[in-house]
PDB file of C-alpha atoms in Angstrom:
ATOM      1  CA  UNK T1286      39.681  -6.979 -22.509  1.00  0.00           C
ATOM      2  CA  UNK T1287      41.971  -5.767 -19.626  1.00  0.00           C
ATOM      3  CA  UNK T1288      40.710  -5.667 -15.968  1.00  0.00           C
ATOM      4  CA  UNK T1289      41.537  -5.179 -13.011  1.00  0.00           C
ATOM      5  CA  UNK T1290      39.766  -4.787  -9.470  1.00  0.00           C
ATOM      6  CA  UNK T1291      39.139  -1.004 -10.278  1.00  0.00           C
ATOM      7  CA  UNK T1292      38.871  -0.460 -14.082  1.00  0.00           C
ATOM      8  CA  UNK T1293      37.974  -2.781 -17.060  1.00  0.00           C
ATOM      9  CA  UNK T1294      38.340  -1.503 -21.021  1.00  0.00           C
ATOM     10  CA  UNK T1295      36.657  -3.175 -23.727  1.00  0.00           C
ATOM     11  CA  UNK T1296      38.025  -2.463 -27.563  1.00  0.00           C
ATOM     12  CA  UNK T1297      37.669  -3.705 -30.880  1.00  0.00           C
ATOM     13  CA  UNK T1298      40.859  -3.720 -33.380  1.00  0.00           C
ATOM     14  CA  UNK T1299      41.862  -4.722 -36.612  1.00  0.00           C
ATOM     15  CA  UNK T1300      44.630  -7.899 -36.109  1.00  0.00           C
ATOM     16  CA  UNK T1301      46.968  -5.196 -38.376  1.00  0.00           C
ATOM     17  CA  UNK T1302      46.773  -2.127 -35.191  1.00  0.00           C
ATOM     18  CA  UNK T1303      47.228  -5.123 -32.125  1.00  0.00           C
ATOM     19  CA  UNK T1304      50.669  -3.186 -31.730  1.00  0.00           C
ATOM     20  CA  UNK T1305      49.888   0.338 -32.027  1.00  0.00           C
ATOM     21  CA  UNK T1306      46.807   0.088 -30.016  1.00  0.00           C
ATOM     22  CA  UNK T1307      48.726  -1.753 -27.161  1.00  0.00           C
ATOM     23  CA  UNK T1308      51.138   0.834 -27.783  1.00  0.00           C
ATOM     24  CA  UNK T1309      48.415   4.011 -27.559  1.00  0.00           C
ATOM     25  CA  UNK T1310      46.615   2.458 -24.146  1.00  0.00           C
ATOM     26  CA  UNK T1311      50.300   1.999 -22.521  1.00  0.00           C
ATOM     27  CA  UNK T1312      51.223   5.393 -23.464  1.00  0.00           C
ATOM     28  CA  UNK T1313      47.866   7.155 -22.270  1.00  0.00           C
ATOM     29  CA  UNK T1314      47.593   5.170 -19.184  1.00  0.00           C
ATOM     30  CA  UNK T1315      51.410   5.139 -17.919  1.00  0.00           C
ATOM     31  CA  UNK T1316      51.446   1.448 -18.269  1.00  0.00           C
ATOM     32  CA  UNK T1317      54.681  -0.888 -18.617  1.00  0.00           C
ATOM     33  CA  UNK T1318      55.123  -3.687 -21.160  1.00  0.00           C
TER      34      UNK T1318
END
């Protein structure tokens, strides 16, 4: 789960995609590591 005062996202991954899911929301939402 990530949160914050306007937005919260809920998802469900395999342990094997943790890095290319992190790596997907980053990308699609501008985000830095």
């Amino acid at each position: 789960q990530s949160s914050d005062s306007h937005n919260t996202i809920w998802c469900l991954i395999e342990e094997e995609n943790t890095n290319k899911a992190l790596a997907a929301l980053h990308e699609e939402f501008k985000l830095h590591m």
